[in-house]
XYZ file of C-alpha atoms in Angstrom:
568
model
C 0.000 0.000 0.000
C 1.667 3.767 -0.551
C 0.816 6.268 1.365
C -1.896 8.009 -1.230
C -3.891 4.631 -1.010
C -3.782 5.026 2.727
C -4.191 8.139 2.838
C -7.522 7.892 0.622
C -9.000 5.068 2.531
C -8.561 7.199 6.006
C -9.602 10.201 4.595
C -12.985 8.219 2.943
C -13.749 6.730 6.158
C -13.700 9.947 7.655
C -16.335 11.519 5.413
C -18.579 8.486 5.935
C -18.584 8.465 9.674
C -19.455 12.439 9.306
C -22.092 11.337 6.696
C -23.775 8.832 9.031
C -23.355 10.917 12.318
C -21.231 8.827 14.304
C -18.817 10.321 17.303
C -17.801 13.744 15.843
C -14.192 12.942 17.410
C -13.318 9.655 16.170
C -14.723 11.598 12.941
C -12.067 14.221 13.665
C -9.411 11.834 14.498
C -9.610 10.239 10.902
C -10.057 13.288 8.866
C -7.083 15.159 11.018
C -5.017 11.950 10.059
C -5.768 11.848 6.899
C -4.709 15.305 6.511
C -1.505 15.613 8.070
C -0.330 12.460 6.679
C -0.867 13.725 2.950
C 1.709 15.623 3.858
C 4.134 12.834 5.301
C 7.274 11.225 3.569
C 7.840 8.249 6.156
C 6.756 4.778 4.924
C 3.644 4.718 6.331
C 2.799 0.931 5.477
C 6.160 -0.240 6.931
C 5.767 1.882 10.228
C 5.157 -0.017 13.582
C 2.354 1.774 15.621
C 4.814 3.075 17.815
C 6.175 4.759 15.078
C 2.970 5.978 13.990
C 1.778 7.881 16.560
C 4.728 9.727 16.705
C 3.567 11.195 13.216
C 1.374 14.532 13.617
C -2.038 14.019 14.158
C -1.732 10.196 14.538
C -3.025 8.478 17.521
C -3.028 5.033 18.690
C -6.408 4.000 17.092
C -6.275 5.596 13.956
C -2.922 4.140 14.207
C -4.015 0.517 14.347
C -6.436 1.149 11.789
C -3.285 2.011 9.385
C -1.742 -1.380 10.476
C -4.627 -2.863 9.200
C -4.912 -1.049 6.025
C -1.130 -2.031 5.467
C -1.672 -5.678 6.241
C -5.165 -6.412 4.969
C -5.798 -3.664 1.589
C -8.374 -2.913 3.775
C -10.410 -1.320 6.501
C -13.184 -3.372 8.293
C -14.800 -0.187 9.145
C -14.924 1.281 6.607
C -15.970 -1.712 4.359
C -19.374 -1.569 7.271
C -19.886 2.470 6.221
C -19.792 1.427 2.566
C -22.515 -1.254 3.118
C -24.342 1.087 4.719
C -23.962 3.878 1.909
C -25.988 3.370 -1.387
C -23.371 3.954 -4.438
C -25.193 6.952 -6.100
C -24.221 8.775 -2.922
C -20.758 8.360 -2.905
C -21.032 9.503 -6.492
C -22.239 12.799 -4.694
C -18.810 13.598 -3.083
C -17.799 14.014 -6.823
C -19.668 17.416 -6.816
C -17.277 20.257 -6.237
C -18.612 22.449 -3.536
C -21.342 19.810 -1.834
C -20.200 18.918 1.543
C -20.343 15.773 3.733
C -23.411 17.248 5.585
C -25.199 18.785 2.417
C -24.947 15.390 0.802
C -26.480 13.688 4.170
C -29.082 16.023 3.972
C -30.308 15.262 0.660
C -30.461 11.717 1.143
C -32.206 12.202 4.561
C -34.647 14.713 3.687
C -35.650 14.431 -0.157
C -34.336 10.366 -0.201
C -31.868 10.987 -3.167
C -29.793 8.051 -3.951
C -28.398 8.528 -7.191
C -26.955 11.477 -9.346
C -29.988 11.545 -11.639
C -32.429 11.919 -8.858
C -30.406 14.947 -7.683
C -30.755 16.036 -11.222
C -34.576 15.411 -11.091
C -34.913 17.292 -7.650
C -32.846 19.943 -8.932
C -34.896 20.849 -11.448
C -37.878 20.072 -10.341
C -36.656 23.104 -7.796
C -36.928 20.506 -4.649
C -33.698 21.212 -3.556
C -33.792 24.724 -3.198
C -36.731 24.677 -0.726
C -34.123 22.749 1.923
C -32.942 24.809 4.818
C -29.505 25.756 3.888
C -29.671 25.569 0.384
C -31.698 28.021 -1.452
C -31.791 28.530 -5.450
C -28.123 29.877 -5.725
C -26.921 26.309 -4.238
C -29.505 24.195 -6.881
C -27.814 25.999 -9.650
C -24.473 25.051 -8.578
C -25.321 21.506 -8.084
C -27.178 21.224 -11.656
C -24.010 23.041 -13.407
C -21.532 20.313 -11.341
C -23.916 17.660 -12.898
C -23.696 18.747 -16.162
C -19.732 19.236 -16.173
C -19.508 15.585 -15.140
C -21.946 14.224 -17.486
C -19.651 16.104 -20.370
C -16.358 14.801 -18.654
C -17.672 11.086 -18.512
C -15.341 8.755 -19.920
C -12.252 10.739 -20.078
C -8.733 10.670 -18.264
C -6.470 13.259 -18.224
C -2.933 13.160 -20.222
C -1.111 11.600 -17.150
C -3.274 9.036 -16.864
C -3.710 8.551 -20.690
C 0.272 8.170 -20.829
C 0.445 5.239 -18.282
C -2.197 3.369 -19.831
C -0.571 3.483 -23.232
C 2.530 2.519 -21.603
C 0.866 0.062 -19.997
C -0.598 -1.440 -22.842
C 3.113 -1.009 -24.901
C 4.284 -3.181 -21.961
C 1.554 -5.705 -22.538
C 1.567 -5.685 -26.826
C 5.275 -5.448 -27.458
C 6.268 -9.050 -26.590
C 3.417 -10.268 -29.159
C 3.842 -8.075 -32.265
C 6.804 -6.485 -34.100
C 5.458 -3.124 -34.009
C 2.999 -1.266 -31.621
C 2.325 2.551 -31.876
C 1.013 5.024 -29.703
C -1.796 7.010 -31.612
C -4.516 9.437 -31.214
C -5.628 11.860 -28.824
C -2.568 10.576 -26.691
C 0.396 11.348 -29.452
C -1.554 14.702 -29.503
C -1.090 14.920 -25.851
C -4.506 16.382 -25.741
C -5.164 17.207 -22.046
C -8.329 15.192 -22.050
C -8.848 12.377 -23.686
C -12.213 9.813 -24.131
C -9.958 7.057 -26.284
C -6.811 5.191 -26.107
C -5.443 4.308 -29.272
C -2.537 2.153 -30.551
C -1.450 0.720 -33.806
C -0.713 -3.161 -33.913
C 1.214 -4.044 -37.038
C -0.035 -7.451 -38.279
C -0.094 -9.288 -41.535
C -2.285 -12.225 -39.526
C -5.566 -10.479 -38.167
C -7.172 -13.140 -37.320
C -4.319 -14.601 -34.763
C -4.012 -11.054 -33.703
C -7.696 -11.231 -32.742
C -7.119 -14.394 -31.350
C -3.739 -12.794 -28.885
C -5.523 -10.099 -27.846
C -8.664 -11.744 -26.474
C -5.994 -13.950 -24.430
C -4.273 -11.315 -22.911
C -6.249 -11.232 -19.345
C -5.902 -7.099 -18.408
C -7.812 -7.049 -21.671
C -11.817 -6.629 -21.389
C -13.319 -6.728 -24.821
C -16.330 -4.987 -25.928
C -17.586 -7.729 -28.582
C -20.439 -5.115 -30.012
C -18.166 -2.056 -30.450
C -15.138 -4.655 -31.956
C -14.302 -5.314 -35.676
C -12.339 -7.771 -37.321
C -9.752 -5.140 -37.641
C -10.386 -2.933 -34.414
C -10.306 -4.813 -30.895
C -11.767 -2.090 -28.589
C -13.031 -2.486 -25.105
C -11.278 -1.373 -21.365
C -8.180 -2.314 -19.463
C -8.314 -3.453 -16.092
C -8.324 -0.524 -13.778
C -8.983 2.001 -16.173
C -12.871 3.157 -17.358
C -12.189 4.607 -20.447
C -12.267 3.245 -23.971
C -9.403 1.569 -25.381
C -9.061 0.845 -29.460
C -6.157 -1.172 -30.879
C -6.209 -0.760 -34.494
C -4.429 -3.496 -36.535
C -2.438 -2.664 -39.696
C -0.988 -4.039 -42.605
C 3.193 -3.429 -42.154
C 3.388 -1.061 -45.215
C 0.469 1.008 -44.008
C 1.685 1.495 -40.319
C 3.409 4.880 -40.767
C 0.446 5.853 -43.169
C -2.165 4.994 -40.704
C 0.020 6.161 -37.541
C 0.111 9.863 -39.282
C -3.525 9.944 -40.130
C -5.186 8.860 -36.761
C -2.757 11.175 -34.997
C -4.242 14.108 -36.321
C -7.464 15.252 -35.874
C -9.951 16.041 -39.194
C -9.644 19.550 -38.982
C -6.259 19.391 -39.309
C -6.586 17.047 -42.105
C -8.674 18.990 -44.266
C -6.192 21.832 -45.039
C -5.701 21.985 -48.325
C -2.558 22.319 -49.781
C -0.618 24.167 -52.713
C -1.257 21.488 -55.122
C -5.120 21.763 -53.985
C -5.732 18.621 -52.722
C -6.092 17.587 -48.727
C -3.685 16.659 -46.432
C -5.583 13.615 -46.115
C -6.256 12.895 -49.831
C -2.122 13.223 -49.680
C -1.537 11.154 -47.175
C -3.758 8.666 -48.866
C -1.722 8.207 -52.098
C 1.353 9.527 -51.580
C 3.669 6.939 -52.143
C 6.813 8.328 -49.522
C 4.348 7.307 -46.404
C 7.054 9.204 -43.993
C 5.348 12.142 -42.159
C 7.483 14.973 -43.421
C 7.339 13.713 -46.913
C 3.294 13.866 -46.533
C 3.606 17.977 -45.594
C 5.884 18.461 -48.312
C 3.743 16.422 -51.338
C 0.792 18.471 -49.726
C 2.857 21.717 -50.030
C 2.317 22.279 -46.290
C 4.455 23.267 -43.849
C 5.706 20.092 -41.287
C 3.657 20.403 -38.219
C 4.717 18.392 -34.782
C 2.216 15.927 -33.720
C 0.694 17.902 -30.229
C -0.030 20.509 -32.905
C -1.997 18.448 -35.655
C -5.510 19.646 -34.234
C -6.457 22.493 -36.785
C -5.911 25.158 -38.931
C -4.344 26.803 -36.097
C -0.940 25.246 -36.557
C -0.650 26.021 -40.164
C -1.415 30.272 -39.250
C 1.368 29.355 -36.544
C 3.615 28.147 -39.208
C 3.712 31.189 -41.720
C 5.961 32.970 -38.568
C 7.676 30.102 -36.798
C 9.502 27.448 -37.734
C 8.918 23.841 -36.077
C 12.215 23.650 -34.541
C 11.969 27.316 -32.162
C 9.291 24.974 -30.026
C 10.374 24.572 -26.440
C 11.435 20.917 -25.616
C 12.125 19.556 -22.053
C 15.826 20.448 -22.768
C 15.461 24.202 -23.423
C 14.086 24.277 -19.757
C 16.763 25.755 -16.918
C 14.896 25.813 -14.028
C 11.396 25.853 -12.227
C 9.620 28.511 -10.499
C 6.455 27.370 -8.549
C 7.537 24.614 -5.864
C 6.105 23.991 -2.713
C 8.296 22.681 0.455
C 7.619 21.144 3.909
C 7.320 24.545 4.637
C 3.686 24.456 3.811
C 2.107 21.695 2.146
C 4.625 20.093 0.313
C 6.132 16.417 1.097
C 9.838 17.371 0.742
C 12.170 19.908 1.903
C 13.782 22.833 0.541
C 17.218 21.262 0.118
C 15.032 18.089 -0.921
C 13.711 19.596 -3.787
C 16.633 21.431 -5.360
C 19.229 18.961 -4.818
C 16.570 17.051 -7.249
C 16.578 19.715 -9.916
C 20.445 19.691 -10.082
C 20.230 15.769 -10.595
C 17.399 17.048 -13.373
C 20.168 19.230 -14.798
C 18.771 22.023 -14.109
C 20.232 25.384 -13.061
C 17.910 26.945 -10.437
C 14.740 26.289 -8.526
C 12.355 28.614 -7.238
C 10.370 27.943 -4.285
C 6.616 29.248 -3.830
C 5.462 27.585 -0.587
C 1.345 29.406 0.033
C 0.786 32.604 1.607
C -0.312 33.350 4.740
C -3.935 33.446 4.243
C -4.322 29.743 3.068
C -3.652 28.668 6.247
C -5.604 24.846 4.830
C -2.361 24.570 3.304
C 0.482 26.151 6.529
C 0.597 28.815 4.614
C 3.501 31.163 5.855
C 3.282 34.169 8.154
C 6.000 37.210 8.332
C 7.790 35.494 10.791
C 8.283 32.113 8.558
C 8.659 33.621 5.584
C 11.971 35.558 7.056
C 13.058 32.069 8.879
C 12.732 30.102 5.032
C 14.522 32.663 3.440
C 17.568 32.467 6.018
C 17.425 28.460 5.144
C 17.536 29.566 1.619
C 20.715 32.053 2.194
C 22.727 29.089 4.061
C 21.792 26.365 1.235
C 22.558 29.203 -1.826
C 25.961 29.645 0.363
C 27.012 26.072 -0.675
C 26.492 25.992 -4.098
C 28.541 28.321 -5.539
C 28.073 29.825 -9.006
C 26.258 27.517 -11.043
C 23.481 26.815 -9.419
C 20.813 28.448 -7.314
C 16.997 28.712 -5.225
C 15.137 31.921 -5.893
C 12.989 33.275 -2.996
C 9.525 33.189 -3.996
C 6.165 32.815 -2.289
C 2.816 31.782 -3.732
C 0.781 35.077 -2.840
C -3.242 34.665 -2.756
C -4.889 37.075 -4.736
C -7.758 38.077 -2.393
C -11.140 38.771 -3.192
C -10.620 42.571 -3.884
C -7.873 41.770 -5.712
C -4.424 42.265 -3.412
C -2.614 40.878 -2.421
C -2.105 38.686 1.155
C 0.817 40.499 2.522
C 1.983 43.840 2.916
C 5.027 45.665 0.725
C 7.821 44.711 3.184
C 7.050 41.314 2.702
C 6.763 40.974 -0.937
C 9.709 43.224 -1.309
C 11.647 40.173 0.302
C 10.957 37.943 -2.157
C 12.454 37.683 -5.669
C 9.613 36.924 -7.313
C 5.932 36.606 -6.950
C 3.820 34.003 -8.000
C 0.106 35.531 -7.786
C -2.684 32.982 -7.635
C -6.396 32.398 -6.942
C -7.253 30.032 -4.354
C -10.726 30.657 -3.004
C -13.727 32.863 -4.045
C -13.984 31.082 -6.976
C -17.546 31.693 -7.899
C -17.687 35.513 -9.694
C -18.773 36.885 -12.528
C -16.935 36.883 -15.424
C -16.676 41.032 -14.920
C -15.628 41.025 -10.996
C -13.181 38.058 -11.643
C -11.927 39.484 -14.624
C -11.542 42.754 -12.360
C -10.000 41.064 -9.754
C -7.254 39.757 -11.634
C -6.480 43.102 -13.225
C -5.500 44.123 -9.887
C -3.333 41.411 -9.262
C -1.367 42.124 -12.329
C -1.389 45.750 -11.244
C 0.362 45.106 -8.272
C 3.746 45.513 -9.058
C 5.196 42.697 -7.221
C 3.664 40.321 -9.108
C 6.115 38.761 -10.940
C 3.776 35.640 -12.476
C 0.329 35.102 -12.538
C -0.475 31.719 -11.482
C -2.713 29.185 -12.767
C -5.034 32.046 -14.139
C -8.587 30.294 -14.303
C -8.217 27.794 -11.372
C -9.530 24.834 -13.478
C -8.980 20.912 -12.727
C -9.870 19.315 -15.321
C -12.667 16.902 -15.646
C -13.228 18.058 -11.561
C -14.019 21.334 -11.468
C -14.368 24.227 -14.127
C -12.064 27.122 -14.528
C -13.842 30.352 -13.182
C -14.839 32.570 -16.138
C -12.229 35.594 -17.081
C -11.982 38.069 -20.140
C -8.725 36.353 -21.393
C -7.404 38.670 -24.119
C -7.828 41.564 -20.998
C -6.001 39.365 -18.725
C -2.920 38.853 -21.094
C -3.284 42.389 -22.214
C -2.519 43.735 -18.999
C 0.063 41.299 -18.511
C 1.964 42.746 -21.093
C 1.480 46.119 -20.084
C 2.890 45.621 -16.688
C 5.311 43.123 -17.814
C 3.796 39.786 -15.945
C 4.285 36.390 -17.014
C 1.814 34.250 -17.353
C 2.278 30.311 -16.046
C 0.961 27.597 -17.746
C 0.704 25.087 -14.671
C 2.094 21.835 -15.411
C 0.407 19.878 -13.200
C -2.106 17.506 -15.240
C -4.653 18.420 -12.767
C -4.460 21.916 -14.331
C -3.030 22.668 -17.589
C -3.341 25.880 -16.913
C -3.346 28.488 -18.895
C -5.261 26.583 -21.605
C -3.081 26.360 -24.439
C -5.239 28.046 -26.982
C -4.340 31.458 -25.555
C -0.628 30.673 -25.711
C -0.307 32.104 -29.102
C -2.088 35.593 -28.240
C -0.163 35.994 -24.663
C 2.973 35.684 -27.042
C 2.046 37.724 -29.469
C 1.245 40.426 -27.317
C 4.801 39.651 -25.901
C 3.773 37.895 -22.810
C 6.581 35.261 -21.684
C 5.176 32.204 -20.327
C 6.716 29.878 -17.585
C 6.604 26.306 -17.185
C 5.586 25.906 -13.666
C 5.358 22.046 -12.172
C 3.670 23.808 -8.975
C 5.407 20.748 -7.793
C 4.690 18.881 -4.230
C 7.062 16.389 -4.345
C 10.472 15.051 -5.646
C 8.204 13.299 -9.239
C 5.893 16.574 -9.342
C 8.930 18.463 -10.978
C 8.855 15.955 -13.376
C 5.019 17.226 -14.398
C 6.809 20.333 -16.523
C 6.931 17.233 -19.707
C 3.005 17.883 -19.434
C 3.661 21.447 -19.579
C 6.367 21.193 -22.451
C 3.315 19.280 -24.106
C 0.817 21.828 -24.144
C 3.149 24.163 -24.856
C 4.468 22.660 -27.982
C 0.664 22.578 -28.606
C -0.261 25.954 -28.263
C 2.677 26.797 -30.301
C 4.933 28.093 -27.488
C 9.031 28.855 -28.425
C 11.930 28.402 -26.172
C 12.304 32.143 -26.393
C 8.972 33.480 -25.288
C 9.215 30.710 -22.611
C 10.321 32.316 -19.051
C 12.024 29.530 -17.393
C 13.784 28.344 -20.765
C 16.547 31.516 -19.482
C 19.471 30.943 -17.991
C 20.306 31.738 -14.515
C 22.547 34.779 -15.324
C 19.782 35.601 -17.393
C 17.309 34.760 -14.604
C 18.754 36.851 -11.922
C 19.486 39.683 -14.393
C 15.660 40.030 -14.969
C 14.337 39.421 -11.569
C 17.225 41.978 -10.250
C 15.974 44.438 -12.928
C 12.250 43.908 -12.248
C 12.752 44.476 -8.618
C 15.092 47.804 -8.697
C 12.083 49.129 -11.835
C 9.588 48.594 -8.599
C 8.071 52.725 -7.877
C 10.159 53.811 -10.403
C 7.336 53.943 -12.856
């Protein structure tokens, strides 16, 4: 068991003993547990219980019930809640902003059981004649609904990657050739299909393989003699292996990689880029492009016209790759919710190769996460001074903090305070329901402020979870230019964020972007390859991208920007 498994199963048993009313502080103890321990690097399923309630917020009988968890794969208790809970209201924890005891409620009180009936009762207006909720809070709920019914079916790109390497693991020993295809060579950020090539002159025995391979669950309706779709184990969205004649793979591997938009551009010669790719006898991908007398476009582009505009001022080769990156800016230590230290995390990025690391632990006001008061924030930054002290020239940790951007717009500390840091990454947090004018407005401010040195994760989106909160975009990276404010596109998969169709205005308006992991742990750094991805995508170049500079550079900038502070 890892500690996320754990972690999950304590934190679930938690909101099920609060759902059903049982002793509010064995309730407590669990959900305390399970939140202090998200937070915890020891090896929680090979800790004694003597060694577990020396961890905050452990005690000895939420301790045993980790034993248990780490001997068993389960909890007895919890396994008793869950026979006790009808499935359609678990699904209801699924609804961003509906509580344990607004959940209990509706099952209590209006007997709802399953998402549709909330649906039904929602608009039916039932719901908003219960004490505590009110119309406001039925509108909410019916927009959640209908954001999940859209997402149904999809994974994000992390977890479309590991099924298709998954799935290589699984093919490769049985066929010559398997390819990666699709939405996932697109490295589309959500995806409904998993798609690889099988090369095969024997479909039939190919057939045959693949309904033997047990991780495999065929769907027999949806299936063809030449298509075996249907799930893998663990996974609930659609998987399609195509199989393919050998001297059609690369033909076949460029077509389903790009979506039809894409492939209807028409060419100098006036025929498709799919008519092309269709008879043109070179089946290589750049030999396609040329015969079509298009310009070569990378595969995370091939989604629409849009890459062929892109093309008539860049070339394919200024795109940022993982290589052209020299550091990361928005980290998050022990200091406040992250899992590894300071020195932790940036004797990582030197093994990364990188050049510098920039920490951006959370701000005093989200104290849900430690966020850091005055007091902290001067005793990090003296850690930071003694750690830069020891690495000598070529390599170095920036000072930065994760500011929230409050309601009104500022800022959560005062001038001294952000004049300590070397940069500023602003970000929403909380407040996320506005209109599109006053969160649009609220922003502006933000960027106005002029320590803000990046503007963080700008719509607060997680994908298929939770919609970004609506903003005037083009006024957003407008004003970023004017008061010369980066813009991050977050890295985490959970994010994505700045979506990547607004890449190509921010740099156009000269708006540098940076490549932020807003990394938690040691393998969250390794999240900016998502961010290279939609990057690439949104048609970003190593020189409009902010943490692609070198540290000379880097300092140069942030030095610069700092001394150009109320000289305006």
């Amino acid at each position: 068991m890892t500690n996320s498994e754990i972690v999950d199963l304590l934190e679930l048993t938690g909101r099920l003993m609060e759902l059903h009313e049982q002793d509010a502080f064995r309730t407590r103890a669990f959900s305390s547990a399970a939140f202090n321990l998200d937070k915890s690097t020891a090896d929680l399923a090979n800790l004694p219980v003597d060694e577990l309630i020396k961890l905050p917020g452990v005690g000895k009988s939420v301790a045993y019930k980790i034993r248990e968890i780490a001997d068993t794969g389960r909890l007895t208790e919890l396994d008793e809640l869950l026979a006790q809970t009808p499935a359609g209201v678990l699904d209801m924890f699924r609804i961003k902003g509906l509580g344990v005891k607004k959940i209990g409620t509706l099952w209590r009180e209006l007997g709802i059981v399953s998402l549709g009936e909330l649906q039904q009762a929602c608009e039916e207006g039932r719901v908003a004649t219960i004490k505590g909720f009110g119309k406001a809070t039925q509108d909410k709920i019916l927009a959640a609904l209908e954001f999940l019914q859209e997402q149904k079916g999809k994974v994000r790109m992390d977890k479309a990657a590991q099924m298709a390497g998954l799935l290589l693991d699984e093919l490769t020993p049985h066929f010559d050739r398997v390819e990666v295809s699709g939405q996932v060579r697109r490295k589309a950020q959500e995806i409904d299909t998993v798609q690889l090539l099988i090369q095969t002159s024997d479909p039939i025995s190919a057939m045959l393989t693949l309904n033997g391979i047990p991780s495999l669950q065929p769907n027999e309706v949806e299936s063809s003699p030449f298509a075996w779709r249907g799930q893998l184990d663990g996974f609930d969205v659609r998987v399609e292996l195509l199989l393919v004649a050998p001297d059609q793979m690369d033909r076949q591997l460029f077509i389903l990689s790009a979506a039809e938009p894409h492939l209807q551009q028409v060419g100098s010669g006036g025929a498709s880029l799919l008519q092309v790719a269709y008879t043109s006898p070179d089946t290589s991908e750049a030999a396609i492009y040329e015969r079509a007398g298009l310009p070569y476009i990378v595969p995370e582009m091939r989604e629409d016209d849009f890459a062929f505009r892109w093309a008539t001022r860049h070339r394919a080769d200024e795109l940022v790759t993982w290589d052209d990156l020299r550091g990361t800016l928005h980290n998050h230590s022990t200091w406040s919710d992250g899992k590894q230290s300071v020195a932790e995390m940036a004797a990582y990025c030197r093994e990364l190769g990188l050049t510098y690391f920039g920490i951006a632990d959370h701000s005093v006001t989200a104290s849900y996460a430690n966020g850091l008061d005055a007091e902290r924030v001067r005793a990090q930054q003296a850690e930071i001074d003694a750690l830069n002290a020891g690495f000598g020239t070529g390599f170095r940790i920036f000072k930065g903090i994760e500011s929230d951007i409050l309601g009104d717009g500022s800022l959560d500390y005062d001038d001294e305070i952000l004049a300590s840091f070397d940069y500023v990454v602003a970000s929403v947090h909380q407040t996320l329901t506005m209109s599109i004018e006053k969160a649009t407005t609220r922003l502006l401010r933000a960027i106005e402020n002029p320590y803000t040195t990046i503007l963080g994760h700008p719509t607060g989106r997680l994908l298929l979870a939770r919609e970004g909160y609506p903003i005037d975009h083009r006024a957003i990276i407008d004003a970023c230019a004017a008061h010369q404010v980066v813009i991050e596109i977050n890295a985490s998969p959970y994010r994505l964020d700045i979506d990547w169709r607004w890449i190509d205005y921010a740099m156009e308006q000269g708006v540098m972007l940076s490549i932020n992991p807003d990394a938690h742990t040691l393998s969250g750094l390794l999240d900016m390859h998502y961010g290279v991805a939609v990057g690439r995508k949104g048609g970003l170049t190593k020189q409009m991208t902010f943490n692609a500079l070198s540290l000379d550079d880097m300092q140069t900038y942030l030095q610069n920007r700092k001394l150009g502070i109320g000289k305006k």
